[in-house]
PDB file of C-alpha atoms in Angstrom:
ATOM      1  CA  MET A 161       6.326  23.970 -39.333  1.00 32.00           C
ATOM      2  CA  ARG A 162       7.627  20.564 -38.232  1.00 39.00           C
ATOM      3  CA  ARG A 163       9.626  22.057 -35.371  1.00 37.00           C
ATOM      4  CA  SER A 164       6.673  24.093 -34.090  1.00 38.00           C
ATOM      5  CA  ILE A 165       4.316  21.092 -34.169  1.00 44.00           C
ATOM      6  CA  PHE A 166       6.702  18.853 -32.287  1.00 48.00           C
ATOM      7  CA  GLY A 167       7.579  21.612 -29.860  1.00 46.00           C
ATOM      8  CA  PHE A 168       3.899  21.819 -28.988  1.00 42.00           C
ATOM      9  CA  LEU A 169       3.647  18.047 -28.611  1.00 51.00           C
ATOM     10  CA  PHE A 170       6.682  18.021 -26.340  1.00 48.00           C
ATOM     11  CA  VAL A 171       5.280  20.713 -24.047  1.00 42.00           C
ATOM     12  CA  SER A 172       1.912  18.925 -23.918  1.00 47.00           C
ATOM     13  CA  ILE A 173       3.378  15.563 -22.995  1.00 48.00           C
ATOM     14  CA  LEU A 174       5.747  17.191 -20.498  1.00 47.00           C
ATOM     15  CA  VAL A 175       2.756  18.539 -18.602  1.00 44.00           C
ATOM     16  CA  VAL A 176       1.004  15.169 -18.711  1.00 48.00           C
ATOM     17  CA  GLY A 177       4.166  13.370 -17.577  1.00 46.00           C
ATOM     18  CA  CYS A 178       4.787  15.689 -14.655  1.00 45.00           C
ATOM     19  CA  MET A 179       1.234  15.140 -13.425  1.00 44.00           C
ATOM     20  CA  GLY A 180       1.483  11.352 -13.607  1.00 56.00           C
ATOM     21  CA  ASP A 181       3.206   8.722 -11.503  1.00 63.00           C
ATOM     22  CA  ASN A 182       6.758   8.349 -12.775  1.00 80.00           C
ATOM     23  CA  GLY A 183       7.995   5.960 -10.126  1.00 79.00           C
ATOM     24  CA  GLY A 184      10.013   8.593  -8.281  1.00 87.00           C
ATOM     25  CA  LEU A 185      11.877   9.725 -11.407  1.00 93.00           C
ATOM     26  CA  LYS A 186      12.500  13.417 -11.973  1.00 93.00           C
ATOM     27  CA  MET A 187      13.195  15.897 -14.716  1.00 92.00           C
ATOM     28  CA  ARG A 188      16.734  17.334 -14.746  1.00 91.00           C
ATOM     29  CA  TYR A 189      17.845  14.789 -12.139  1.00 95.00           C
ATOM     30  CA  TYR A 190      21.497  15.171 -13.181  1.00 96.00           C
ATOM     31  CA  LYS A 191      21.612  18.952 -13.490  1.00 93.00           C
ATOM     32  CA  LYS A 192      23.260  19.462 -10.090  1.00 92.00           C
ATOM     33  CA  ARG A 193      24.762  16.003  -9.783  1.00 95.00           C
ATOM     34  CA  CYS A 194      26.784  16.496 -12.981  1.00 95.00           C
ATOM     35  CA  SER A 195      27.182  20.255 -13.028  1.00 88.00           C
ATOM     36  CA  SER A 196      30.268  20.165 -15.242  1.00 86.00           C
ATOM     37  CA  VAL A 197      28.518  18.397 -18.118  1.00 91.00           C
ATOM     38  CA  SER A 198      25.023  18.099 -19.576  1.00 96.00           C
ATOM     39  CA  VAL A 199      24.134  14.416 -19.405  1.00 97.00           C
ATOM     40  CA  GLU A 200      21.281  14.766 -21.875  1.00 97.00           C
ATOM     41  CA  THR A 201      23.411  16.679 -24.359  1.00 97.00           C
ATOM     42  CA  THR A 202      26.190  14.100 -24.150  1.00 98.00           C
ATOM     43  CA  VAL A 203      23.788  11.225 -24.820  1.00 98.00           C
ATOM     44  CA  ARG A 204      22.068  13.096 -27.628  1.00 98.00           C
ATOM     45  CA  ASP A 205      25.282  14.036 -29.405  1.00 98.00           C
ATOM     46  CA  ILE A 206      26.630  10.490 -29.388  1.00 98.00           C
ATOM     47  CA  VAL A 207      23.332   8.896 -30.395  1.00 98.00           C
ATOM     48  CA  TRP A 208      22.665  11.391 -33.167  1.00 98.00           C
ATOM     49  CA  SER A 209      26.131  10.832 -34.605  1.00 98.00           C
ATOM     50  CA  LYS A 210      25.547   7.062 -34.634  1.00 98.00           C
ATOM     51  CA  VAL A 211      22.086   7.289 -36.191  1.00 98.00           C
ATOM     52  CA  SER A 212      23.347   9.787 -38.758  1.00 98.00           C
ATOM     53  CA  ALA A 213      26.022   7.308 -39.810  1.00 98.00           C
ATOM     54  CA  ASN A 214      23.669   4.316 -39.620  1.00 98.00           C
ATOM     55  CA  PRO A 215      19.914   5.100 -39.684  1.00 97.00           C
ATOM     56  CA  ALA A 216      19.119   1.486 -38.733  1.00 97.00           C
ATOM     57  CA  MET A 217      20.616   2.199 -35.308  1.00 98.00           C
ATOM     58  CA  ALA A 218      17.476   4.094 -34.256  1.00 98.00           C
ATOM     59  CA  ALA A 219      15.375   0.933 -34.151  1.00 98.00           C
ATOM     60  CA  LYS A 220      18.131  -1.009 -32.381  1.00 98.00           C
ATOM     61  CA  LEU A 221      18.383   1.456 -29.491  1.00 98.00           C
ATOM     62  CA  LEU A 222      14.608   1.776 -29.164  1.00 98.00           C
ATOM     63  CA  ARG A 223      14.310  -2.014 -29.036  1.00 98.00           C
ATOM     64  CA  LEU A 224      16.991  -2.296 -26.333  1.00 98.00           C
ATOM     65  CA  HIS A 225      15.019  -0.011 -24.025  1.00 98.00           C
ATOM     66  CA  TYR A 226      11.775  -1.902 -24.697  1.00 98.00           C
ATOM     67  CA  HIS A 227      13.341  -5.301 -24.011  1.00 98.00           C
ATOM     68  CA  ASP A 228      14.936  -3.949 -20.846  1.00 98.00           C
ATOM     69  CA  CYS A 229      11.774  -2.453 -19.351  1.00 98.00           C
ATOM     70  CA  PHE A 230       9.517  -5.488 -19.743  1.00 98.00           C
ATOM     71  CA  VAL A 231      11.838  -7.735 -17.718  1.00 98.00           C
ATOM     72  CA  ARG A 232      12.505  -6.552 -14.145  1.00 96.00           C
ATOM     73  CA  GLY A 233      11.551  -3.036 -15.174  1.00 97.00           C
ATOM     74  CA  CYS A 234      13.792  -0.354 -16.673  1.00 98.00           C
ATOM     75  CA  ASP A 235      16.899  -1.306 -14.693  1.00 98.00           C
ATOM     76  CA  GLY A 236      19.538  -1.882 -17.367  1.00 98.00           C
ATOM     77  CA  SER A 237      19.519  -5.633 -16.714  1.00 98.00           C
ATOM     78  CA  ILE A 238      19.462  -6.354 -20.474  1.00 98.00           C
ATOM     79  CA  LEU A 239      22.976  -4.886 -20.679  1.00 98.00           C
ATOM     80  CA  LEU A 240      24.618  -7.355 -18.291  1.00 98.00           C
ATOM     81  CA  ASP A 241      26.897  -9.941 -19.869  1.00 97.00           C
ATOM     82  CA  PRO A 242      26.564 -13.543 -18.687  1.00 95.00           C
ATOM     83  CA  VAL A 243      29.328 -14.648 -16.342  1.00 91.00           C
ATOM     84  CA  GLN A 244      31.061 -18.021 -15.940  1.00 87.00           C
ATOM     85  CA  ASN A 245      29.075 -19.743 -18.691  1.00 86.00           C
ATOM     86  CA  SER A 246      25.779 -18.773 -17.042  1.00 91.00           C
ATOM     87  CA  THR A 247      22.645 -17.558 -18.813  1.00 95.00           C
ATOM     88  CA  ASN A 248      20.844 -14.259 -18.400  1.00 97.00           C
ATOM     89  CA  GLU A 249      18.486 -11.893 -20.247  1.00 97.00           C
ATOM     90  CA  LYS A 250      21.024 -11.237 -22.964  1.00 97.00           C
ATOM     91  CA  THR A 251      21.312 -14.935 -23.798  1.00 96.00           C
ATOM     92  CA  ALA A 252      17.545 -15.541 -23.937  1.00 97.00           C
ATOM     93  CA  ARG A 253      16.314 -16.432 -27.407  1.00 94.00           C
ATOM     94  CA  PRO A 254      14.199 -13.273 -27.983  1.00 94.00           C
ATOM     95  CA  ASN A 255      17.201 -11.110 -27.081  1.00 97.00           C
ATOM     96  CA  LYS A 256      19.930 -12.806 -29.098  1.00 94.00           C
ATOM     97  CA  SER A 257      19.240 -10.536 -32.083  1.00 93.00           C
ATOM     98  CA  LEU A 258      19.524  -7.332 -30.038  1.00 96.00           C
ATOM     99  CA  SER A 259      22.361  -4.963 -30.903  1.00 97.00           C
ATOM    100  CA  GLY A 260      23.520  -1.432 -30.228  1.00 98.00           C
ATOM    101  CA  TYR A 261      25.269  -2.317 -26.963  1.00 98.00           C
ATOM    102  CA  GLU A 262      28.457  -0.647 -28.161  1.00 98.00           C
ATOM    103  CA  VAL A 263      26.668   2.708 -28.379  1.00 98.00           C
ATOM    104  CA  ILE A 264      25.564   2.430 -24.765  1.00 98.00           C
ATOM    105  CA  ASP A 265      29.144   1.487 -23.814  1.00 98.00           C
ATOM    106  CA  GLU A 266      30.526   4.579 -25.545  1.00 98.00           C
ATOM    107  CA  ILE A 267      28.040   6.855 -23.815  1.00 98.00           C
ATOM    108  CA  LYS A 268      28.805   5.277 -20.447  1.00 98.00           C
ATOM    109  CA  THR A 269      32.553   5.610 -20.917  1.00 98.00           C
ATOM    110  CA  THR A 270      32.179   9.282 -21.818  1.00 98.00           C
ATOM    111  CA  LEU A 271      29.942  10.044 -18.857  1.00 98.00           C
ATOM    112  CA  GLU A 272      32.159   8.105 -16.428  1.00 97.00           C
ATOM    113  CA  SER A 273      35.015  10.345 -17.516  1.00 96.00           C
ATOM    114  CA  ASP A 274      32.985  13.543 -17.150  1.00 95.00           C
ATOM    115  CA  CYS A 275      30.847  12.648 -14.121  1.00 96.00           C
ATOM    116  CA  PRO A 276      32.049   9.367 -12.559  1.00 97.00           C
ATOM    117  CA  GLY A 277      29.765   6.995 -10.676  1.00 97.00           C
ATOM    118  CA  THR A 278      26.644   9.065 -11.200  1.00 97.00           C
ATOM    119  CA  VAL A 279      24.710   8.298 -14.398  1.00 98.00           C
ATOM    120  CA  SER A 280      22.989   4.920 -14.465  1.00 98.00           C
ATOM    121  CA  CYS A 281      22.992   2.597 -17.450  1.00 98.00           C
ATOM    122  CA  ALA A 282      19.205   2.367 -17.166  1.00 98.00           C
ATOM    123  CA  ASP A 283      18.913   6.137 -17.641  1.00 98.00           C
ATOM    124  CA  ILE A 284      21.323   6.017 -20.568  1.00 98.00           C
ATOM    125  CA  LEU A 285      19.103   3.404 -22.235  1.00 98.00           C
ATOM    126  CA  ALA A 286      15.998   5.544 -21.755  1.00 98.00           C
ATOM    127  CA  LEU A 287      17.682   8.684 -23.074  1.00 98.00           C
ATOM    128  CA  ALA A 288      19.297   6.868 -25.995  1.00 98.00           C
ATOM    129  CA  ALA A 289      15.973   5.385 -27.111  1.00 98.00           C
ATOM    130  CA  ARG A 290      14.354   8.843 -27.094  1.00 98.00           C
ATOM    131  CA  ASP A 291      17.248  10.465 -28.922  1.00 98.00           C
ATOM    132  CA  ALA A 292      17.468   7.684 -31.498  1.00 98.00           C
ATOM    133  CA  VAL A 293      13.876   8.330 -32.566  1.00 98.00           C
ATOM    134  CA  SER A 294      14.257  12.090 -32.232  1.00 98.00           C
ATOM    135  CA  PHE A 295      17.177  12.402 -34.648  1.00 98.00           C
ATOM    136  CA  GLN A 296      14.830  12.284 -37.625  1.00 97.00           C
ATOM    137  CA  PHE A 297      12.944  15.305 -36.295  1.00 97.00           C
ATOM    138  CA  GLN A 298      15.880  17.161 -34.719  1.00 97.00           C
ATOM    139  CA  THR A 299      13.884  17.802 -31.557  1.00 97.00           C
ATOM    140  CA  LYS A 300      12.967  15.867 -28.416  1.00 97.00           C
ATOM    141  CA  MET A 301       9.970  13.643 -29.127  1.00 97.00           C
ATOM    142  CA  TRP A 302       9.157  13.012 -25.453  1.00 98.00           C
ATOM    143  CA  PRO A 303      10.568  13.934 -22.029  1.00 97.00           C
ATOM    144  CA  VAL A 304      12.742  11.404 -20.229  1.00 97.00           C
ATOM    145  CA  PHE A 305      12.476  11.418 -16.467  1.00 97.00           C
ATOM    146  CA  THR A 306      15.715  10.240 -14.865  1.00 97.00           C
ATOM    147  CA  GLY A 307      17.032   8.915 -11.585  1.00 97.00           C
ATOM    148  CA  ARG A 308      16.833   5.173 -12.311  1.00 98.00           C
ATOM    149  CA  LYS A 309      19.294   2.865 -10.624  1.00 98.00           C
ATOM    150  CA  ASP A 310      20.758  -0.259 -12.224  1.00 98.00           C
ATOM    151  CA  GLY A 311      19.622  -3.713 -11.210  1.00 97.00           C
ATOM    152  CA  LEU A 312      21.885  -6.446  -9.917  1.00 97.00           C
ATOM    153  CA  VAL A 313      20.026  -9.447 -11.344  1.00 96.00           C
ATOM    154  CA  SER A 314      19.464 -10.689 -14.888  1.00 97.00           C
ATOM    155  CA  LEU A 315      17.764 -14.063 -15.473  1.00 97.00           C
ATOM    156  CA  GLU A 316      17.066 -15.799 -18.763  1.00 97.00           C
ATOM    157  CA  SER A 317      14.093 -17.581 -17.193  1.00 96.00           C
ATOM    158  CA  GLU A 318      12.228 -14.294 -16.694  1.00 97.00           C
ATOM    159  CA  VAL A 319      12.284 -13.204 -20.335  1.00 97.00           C
ATOM    160  CA  GLY A 320       9.724 -15.562 -21.870  1.00 95.00           C
ATOM    161  CA  ILE A 321       6.978 -14.884 -19.353  1.00 96.00           C
ATOM    162  CA  ASN A 322       7.391 -11.107 -19.338  1.00 97.00           C
ATOM    163  CA  LEU A 323       8.482 -10.016 -22.811  1.00 97.00           C
ATOM    164  CA  PRO A 324       5.628  -9.863 -25.372  1.00 96.00           C
ATOM    165  CA  SER A 325       6.462 -11.991 -28.398  1.00 95.00           C
ATOM    166  CA  ALA A 326       5.849 -11.585 -32.121  1.00 95.00           C
ATOM    167  CA  GLY A 327       3.537 -14.598 -31.971  1.00 94.00           C
ATOM    168  CA  ALA A 328       1.347 -13.414 -29.092  1.00 96.00           C
ATOM    169  CA  ASN A 329      -2.434 -13.155 -29.434  1.00 97.00           C
ATOM    170  CA  PHE A 330      -4.466 -10.215 -28.175  1.00 98.00           C
ATOM    171  CA  THR A 331      -5.349 -11.748 -24.807  1.00 98.00           C
ATOM    172  CA  THR A 332      -1.716 -12.488 -24.044  1.00 98.00           C
ATOM    173  CA  LEU A 333      -0.611  -9.016 -25.103  1.00 98.00           C
ATOM    174  CA  VAL A 334      -3.210  -7.258 -22.960  1.00 98.00           C
ATOM    175  CA  THR A 335      -2.262  -9.413 -19.985  1.00 98.00           C
ATOM    176  CA  GLN A 336       1.477  -8.848 -20.351  1.00 98.00           C
ATOM    177  CA  PHE A 337       1.092  -5.109 -20.825  1.00 98.00           C
ATOM    178  CA  GLY A 338      -1.409  -4.942 -17.965  1.00 98.00           C
ATOM    179  CA  ASN A 339       1.048  -6.715 -15.675  1.00 97.00           C
ATOM    180  CA  LYS A 340       3.395  -3.772 -16.277  1.00 98.00           C
ATOM    181  CA  GLY A 341       0.758  -1.130 -15.588  1.00 97.00           C
ATOM    182  CA  LEU A 342       0.183  -0.356 -19.262  1.00 98.00           C
ATOM    183  CA  ASP A 343      -3.256  -0.235 -20.852  1.00 98.00           C
ATOM    184  CA  ILE A 344      -4.685  -0.961 -24.296  1.00 98.00           C
ATOM    185  CA  HIS A 345      -3.750   2.509 -25.579  1.00 98.00           C
ATOM    186  CA  ASP A 346      -0.145   1.864 -24.578  1.00 98.00           C
ATOM    187  CA  LEU A 347      -0.236  -1.554 -26.240  1.00 98.00           C
ATOM    188  CA  VAL A 348      -1.376  -0.164 -29.576  1.00 98.00           C
ATOM    189  CA  ALA A 349       0.850   2.911 -29.461  1.00 98.00           C
ATOM    190  CA  LEU A 350       4.000   1.045 -28.450  1.00 98.00           C
ATOM    191  CA  SER A 351       3.350  -1.534 -31.174  1.00 98.00           C
ATOM    192  CA  GLY A 352       3.892   1.426 -33.479  1.00 98.00           C
ATOM    193  CA  ALA A 353       7.603   1.088 -32.727  1.00 98.00           C
ATOM    194  CA  HIS A 354       7.445  -1.494 -35.520  1.00 98.00           C
ATOM    195  CA  THR A 355       7.359   1.432 -37.924  1.00 97.00           C
ATOM    196  CA  ILE A 356      11.164   1.279 -37.866  1.00 98.00           C
ATOM    197  CA  GLY A 357      13.506  -1.665 -37.982  1.00 96.00           C
ATOM    198  CA  THR A 358      13.769  -5.089 -39.544  1.00 96.00           C
ATOM    199  CA  SER A 359      13.087  -8.656 -38.517  1.00 95.00           C
ATOM    200  CA  ARG A 360      14.031 -12.134 -39.701  1.00 93.00           C
ATOM    201  CA  CYS A 361      12.124 -14.543 -41.893  1.00 93.00           C
ATOM    202  CA  VAL A 362      12.070 -17.200 -39.189  1.00 91.00           C
ATOM    203  CA  LEU A 363       9.645 -15.106 -37.133  1.00 92.00           C
ATOM    204  CA  VAL A 364       7.039 -14.999 -39.917  1.00 94.00           C
ATOM    205  CA  ALA A 365       7.610 -18.380 -41.568  1.00 94.00           C
ATOM    206  CA  ARG A 366       4.678 -20.034 -39.822  1.00 94.00           C
ATOM    207  CA  ARG A 367       2.289 -17.310 -40.993  1.00 95.00           C
ATOM    208  CA  LEU A 368       3.451 -17.867 -44.555  1.00 95.00           C
ATOM    209  CA  TYR A 369       3.806 -21.620 -44.820  1.00 95.00           C
ATOM    210  CA  ASN A 370       2.242 -23.567 -41.958  1.00 93.00           C
ATOM    211  CA  PHE A 371      -0.143 -21.421 -39.944  1.00 93.00           C
ATOM    212  CA  THR A 372      -2.456 -24.163 -38.681  1.00 92.00           C
ATOM    213  CA  GLY A 373      -0.118 -27.080 -39.238  1.00 92.00           C
ATOM    214  CA  ILE A 374      -1.447 -28.134 -42.635  1.00 92.00           C
ATOM    215  CA  GLY A 375       0.866 -26.108 -44.887  1.00 91.00           C
ATOM    216  CA  ASP A 376      -1.424 -23.075 -45.085  1.00 91.00           C
ATOM    217  CA  ALA A 377      -0.940 -19.312 -44.760  1.00 93.00           C
ATOM    218  CA  ASP A 378      -2.507 -17.043 -42.156  1.00 95.00           C
ATOM    219  CA  PRO A 379      -5.856 -16.052 -43.726  1.00 95.00           C
ATOM    220  CA  SER A 380      -5.741 -12.667 -41.956  1.00 95.00           C
ATOM    221  CA  LEU A 381      -2.634 -11.681 -43.941  1.00 96.00           C
ATOM    222  CA  ASN A 382      -3.104  -9.589 -47.091  1.00 96.00           C
ATOM    223  CA  VAL A 383      -2.703 -12.055 -49.984  1.00 96.00           C
ATOM    224  CA  THR A 384      -0.549  -9.745 -52.105  1.00 96.00           C
ATOM    225  CA  TYR A 385       1.642  -8.913 -49.134  1.00 96.00           C
ATOM    226  CA  ALA A 386       1.966 -12.592 -48.252  1.00 95.00           C
ATOM    227  CA  ASN A 387       3.180 -13.342 -51.784  1.00 95.00           C
ATOM    228  CA  GLU A 388       5.744 -10.543 -51.500  1.00 95.00           C
ATOM    229  CA  LEU A 389       6.966 -11.940 -48.186  1.00 95.00           C
ATOM    230  CA  ARG A 390       7.307 -15.419 -49.648  1.00 95.00           C
ATOM    231  CA  LYS A 391       9.590 -14.037 -52.340  1.00 94.00           C
ATOM    232  CA  ILE A 392      11.814 -12.524 -49.667  1.00 94.00           C
ATOM    233  CA  CYS A 393      11.506 -15.540 -47.369  1.00 94.00           C
ATOM    234  CA  PRO A 394      11.439 -18.741 -49.434  1.00 94.00           C
ATOM    235  CA  ASN A 395      10.918 -22.044 -47.649  1.00 91.00           C
ATOM    236  CA  PRO A 396      13.121 -23.305 -46.034  1.00 89.00           C
ATOM    237  CA  GLN A 397      14.246 -20.051 -44.472  1.00 84.00           C
ATOM    238  CA  ILE A 398      17.718 -18.592 -44.567  1.00 87.00           C
ATOM    239  CA  PRO A 399      18.412 -17.477 -40.969  1.00 83.00           C
ATOM    240  CA  THR A 400      20.297 -14.339 -42.014  1.00 87.00           C
ATOM    241  CA  THR A 401      17.588 -12.967 -44.330  1.00 91.00           C
ATOM    242  CA  THR A 402      15.916  -9.819 -42.992  1.00 92.00           C
ATOM    243  CA  LEU A 403      12.778  -7.954 -43.987  1.00 93.00           C
ATOM    244  CA  GLU A 404      11.186  -4.627 -43.116  1.00 95.00           C
ATOM    245  CA  MET A 405       8.654  -4.559 -40.296  1.00 96.00           C
ATOM    246  CA  ASP A 406       6.929  -1.574 -41.934  1.00 94.00           C
ATOM    247  CA  PRO A 407       6.769  -2.196 -45.704  1.00 90.00           C
ATOM    248  CA  ASN A 408       8.912   0.326 -47.637  1.00 88.00           C
ATOM    249  CA  SER A 409       9.174   2.599 -44.599  1.00 91.00           C
ATOM    250  CA  SER A 410      11.458   0.867 -42.096  1.00 94.00           C
ATOM    251  CA  LEU A 411      13.871   3.800 -41.668  1.00 95.00           C
ATOM    252  CA  SER A 412      11.209   6.461 -41.174  1.00 96.00           C
ATOM    253  CA  PHE A 413       9.452   6.903 -37.853  1.00 98.00           C
ATOM    254  CA  ASP A 414       5.910   7.612 -39.008  1.00 97.00           C
ATOM    255  CA  SER A 415       2.316   6.389 -38.779  1.00 97.00           C
ATOM    256  CA  ASN A 416       2.626   4.235 -41.893  1.00 97.00           C
ATOM    257  CA  TYR A 417       2.663   1.167 -39.631  1.00 98.00           C
ATOM    258  CA  TYR A 418      -1.021   1.714 -38.833  1.00 98.00           C
ATOM    259  CA  GLN A 419      -1.950   2.299 -42.456  1.00 97.00           C
ATOM    260  CA  ALA A 420      -0.247  -0.958 -43.403  1.00 97.00           C
ATOM    261  CA  LEU A 421      -1.812  -2.748 -40.454  1.00 98.00           C
ATOM    262  CA  ASN A 422      -5.313  -1.729 -41.524  1.00 98.00           C
ATOM    263  CA  GLN A 423      -4.537  -3.134 -44.961  1.00 97.00           C
ATOM    264  CA  HIS A 424      -3.741  -6.429 -43.172  1.00 97.00           C
ATOM    265  CA  LYS A 425      -0.033  -6.002 -43.801  1.00 97.00           C
ATOM    266  CA  GLY A 426       1.089  -6.293 -40.196  1.00 97.00           C
ATOM    267  CA  LEU A 427       4.191  -8.477 -40.248  1.00 96.00           C
ATOM    268  CA  PHE A 428       3.701 -10.371 -36.994  1.00 97.00           C
ATOM    269  CA  VAL A 429       0.839 -12.283 -35.400  1.00 96.00           C
ATOM    270  CA  SER A 430       1.067  -9.731 -32.570  1.00 97.00           C
ATOM    271  CA  ASP A 431       0.493  -6.922 -35.078  1.00 98.00           C
ATOM    272  CA  ALA A 432      -2.527  -8.618 -36.641  1.00 97.00           C
ATOM    273  CA  ALA A 433      -3.857  -9.315 -33.135  1.00 98.00           C
ATOM    274  CA  LEU A 434      -4.526  -5.600 -32.653  1.00 98.00           C
ATOM    275  CA  LEU A 435      -7.309  -5.863 -35.232  1.00 98.00           C
ATOM    276  CA  THR A 436      -9.059  -8.728 -33.424  1.00 98.00           C
ATOM    277  CA  ASN A 437     -10.446  -6.527 -30.649  1.00 98.00           C
ATOM    278  CA  PRO A 438     -12.933  -3.713 -31.449  1.00 98.00           C
ATOM    279  CA  GLN A 439     -11.338  -1.175 -29.105  1.00 98.00           C
ATOM    280  CA  SER A 440      -7.753  -1.761 -30.204  1.00 98.00           C
ATOM    281  CA  ALA A 441      -8.824  -1.918 -33.858  1.00 98.00           C
ATOM    282  CA  HIS A 442     -10.421   1.509 -33.473  1.00 98.00           C
ATOM    283  CA  ILE A 443      -7.242   2.877 -31.895  1.00 98.00           C
ATOM    284  CA  THR A 444      -5.182   1.607 -34.848  1.00 98.00           C
ATOM    285  CA  GLN A 445      -7.405   3.674 -37.125  1.00 98.00           C
ATOM    286  CA  VAL A 446      -7.069   6.800 -34.997  1.00 98.00           C
ATOM    287  CA  LEU A 447      -3.296   6.465 -34.842  1.00 98.00           C
ATOM    288  CA  GLN A 448      -3.024   6.628 -38.620  1.00 98.00           C
ATOM    289  CA  ASN A 449      -2.976  10.390 -37.998  1.00 98.00           C
ATOM    290  CA  PRO A 450       0.741  11.207 -37.506  1.00 97.00           C
ATOM    291  CA  SER A 451       0.209  13.937 -34.906  1.00 97.00           C
ATOM    292  CA  VAL A 452      -2.063  11.732 -32.821  1.00 98.00           C
ATOM    293  CA  PHE A 453       0.371   8.809 -33.052  1.00 98.00           C
ATOM    294  CA  PHE A 454       3.387  10.891 -32.048  1.00 98.00           C
ATOM    295  CA  ALA A 455       1.547  12.324 -29.039  1.00 97.00           C
ATOM    296  CA  GLN A 456       0.233   8.946 -27.858  1.00 98.00           C
ATOM    297  CA  PHE A 457       3.573   7.221 -28.456  1.00 98.00           C
ATOM    298  CA  ALA A 458       5.298   9.913 -26.397  1.00 98.00           C
ATOM    299  CA  GLN A 459       2.904   9.433 -23.496  1.00 97.00           C
ATOM    300  CA  SER A 460       3.229   5.652 -23.644  1.00 98.00           C
ATOM    301  CA  MET A 461       7.037   5.829 -23.753  1.00 98.00           C
ATOM    302  CA  VAL A 462       7.022   7.933 -20.585  1.00 98.00           C
ATOM    303  CA  ARG A 463       4.770   5.351 -18.937  1.00 98.00           C
ATOM    304  CA  MET A 464       6.885   2.431 -20.146  1.00 98.00           C
ATOM    305  CA  GLY A 465      10.046   4.150 -18.946  1.00 98.00           C
ATOM    306  CA  ALA A 466       8.666   4.147 -15.397  1.00 97.00           C
ATOM    307  CA  ILE A 467       7.974   0.388 -15.190  1.00 98.00           C
ATOM    308  CA  GLU A 468       9.254  -1.076 -11.905  1.00 97.00           C
ATOM    309  CA  VAL A 469      12.135   1.401 -11.733  1.00 98.00           C
ATOM    310  CA  LEU A 470      14.743   1.279  -8.984  1.00 97.00           C
ATOM    311  CA  THR A 471      15.428   4.656  -7.343  1.00 96.00           C
ATOM    312  CA  GLY A 472      17.116   6.096  -4.300  1.00 94.00           C
ATOM    313  CA  HIS A 473      19.059   3.424  -2.426  1.00 93.00           C
ATOM    314  CA  GLN A 474      17.706   0.609  -4.576  1.00 95.00           C
ATOM    315  CA  GLY A 475      20.088  -0.949  -7.084  1.00 96.00           C
ATOM    316  CA  GLU A 476      23.347   0.767  -7.973  1.00 97.00           C
ATOM    317  CA  VAL A 477      25.019   2.941 -10.591  1.00 98.00           C
ATOM    318  CA  ARG A 478      27.235   0.589 -12.569  1.00 98.00           C
ATOM    319  CA  THR A 479      30.615   1.879 -13.644  1.00 97.00           C
ATOM    320  CA  ASN A 480      30.503  -0.608 -16.525  1.00 98.00           C
ATOM    321  CA  CYS A 481      27.078  -1.364 -17.990  1.00 98.00           C
ATOM    322  CA  ARG A 482      28.030  -4.978 -18.735  1.00 98.00           C
ATOM    323  CA  VAL A 483      28.902  -6.028 -15.184  1.00 97.00           C
ATOM    324  CA  VAL A 484      27.639  -5.303 -11.684  1.00 97.00           C
ATOM    325  CA  ASN A 485      29.939  -3.385  -9.388  1.00 96.00           C
ATOM    326  CA  LYS A 486      32.072  -5.373  -6.977  1.00 87.00           C
ATOM    327  CA  GLN A 487      30.105  -5.838  -3.799  1.00 64.00           C
TER     328      GLN A 487
END
C-alpha cells in the first residue's frame, strides 16, 4: 500500500514539475552525458547506504541542500572550503553546525571516476537531499530536475540576510521566502523539514529563560513542553547538548511536526510564527494529513531546487566540490 500511494504522489508531482518553471533544469539531464553510468542510481546507492548506517544523516543532507539554495541559489556554494584564512558561507555562524560534507565528497569522487567533469556538486546536493528522505520509504519522494552548474563565489556576508533563521518572525520569513520566489505554502511545507533532525539548546534558550529580557519564557510555548525542554537544556546551556526538533519523532519523516506545532510544541520561534498568521495557521492544520504533507513538500522541494540556478555556460562543474576549478 505504501509503495502504491507514493508512486501515485511521485507521478502527480512529476506532472506538476514538468509544467512549471524549473529554471532551465531538465529530467534525465545526465542520461546521454553519462551513458556508462546512472548518475541517479549512484547517488541513491551511496546515500541509502549512509542513511541505513546512520539514520540521522537524512536530516543532515536535507539541511545542506536547504542552506545552499537560500544563499546564491542552488549552486553548491555551501560546499566550498574557505581559502587563505578567508570567510565564506561554510564559516558563517548558521552553517557551522552543518555536516554530511563527506557523503557529498564520496559521491563526487565516484562520479568523477565514472563520468569525469560532468556532474555538478549542486546537482549532487539536490539528489542527495531527495534520496536521504526517500530511504525511509524506499521510493523517490519527488523528482529532481538536473543540469545545475556550480557557483564560483561563496560569501559569509550573504548568509545572514538570505538564510531564514530559527528566531525569525512571520513577516521576516514571508519576505525571505518571497525573495526566493517561494510562497506561503512553500514556507509552511518546507518548515516541515523540521520533522527530522536535532538542534542545540542554545537556539531555544531565550524562549525558555529570557524571552522578553526579564527572565521569562515564551508564553506561546506549551507549558508542559517548555518544562521538558528545560530539563534537557538547563541554564546555563551546555553547547554540545542536542534535542529533537520534532518531539519523539526526529528520525521519522512524517507529519507529526504539524501535530506538535498545533499543540504549541514547535521548537523554534520560526515554527511558532507559522501559527501567528491565519492563512499559514490553516495550512499547518491541513498538512497534519500525511498524504497532503508529502505531496506539498514534494512540490515545494522542486520549487526550492530551482532557486537562482546556474545552467548552460553559467558557473562550472567542479572536479572537487570543496574548491573552484583552476581558472
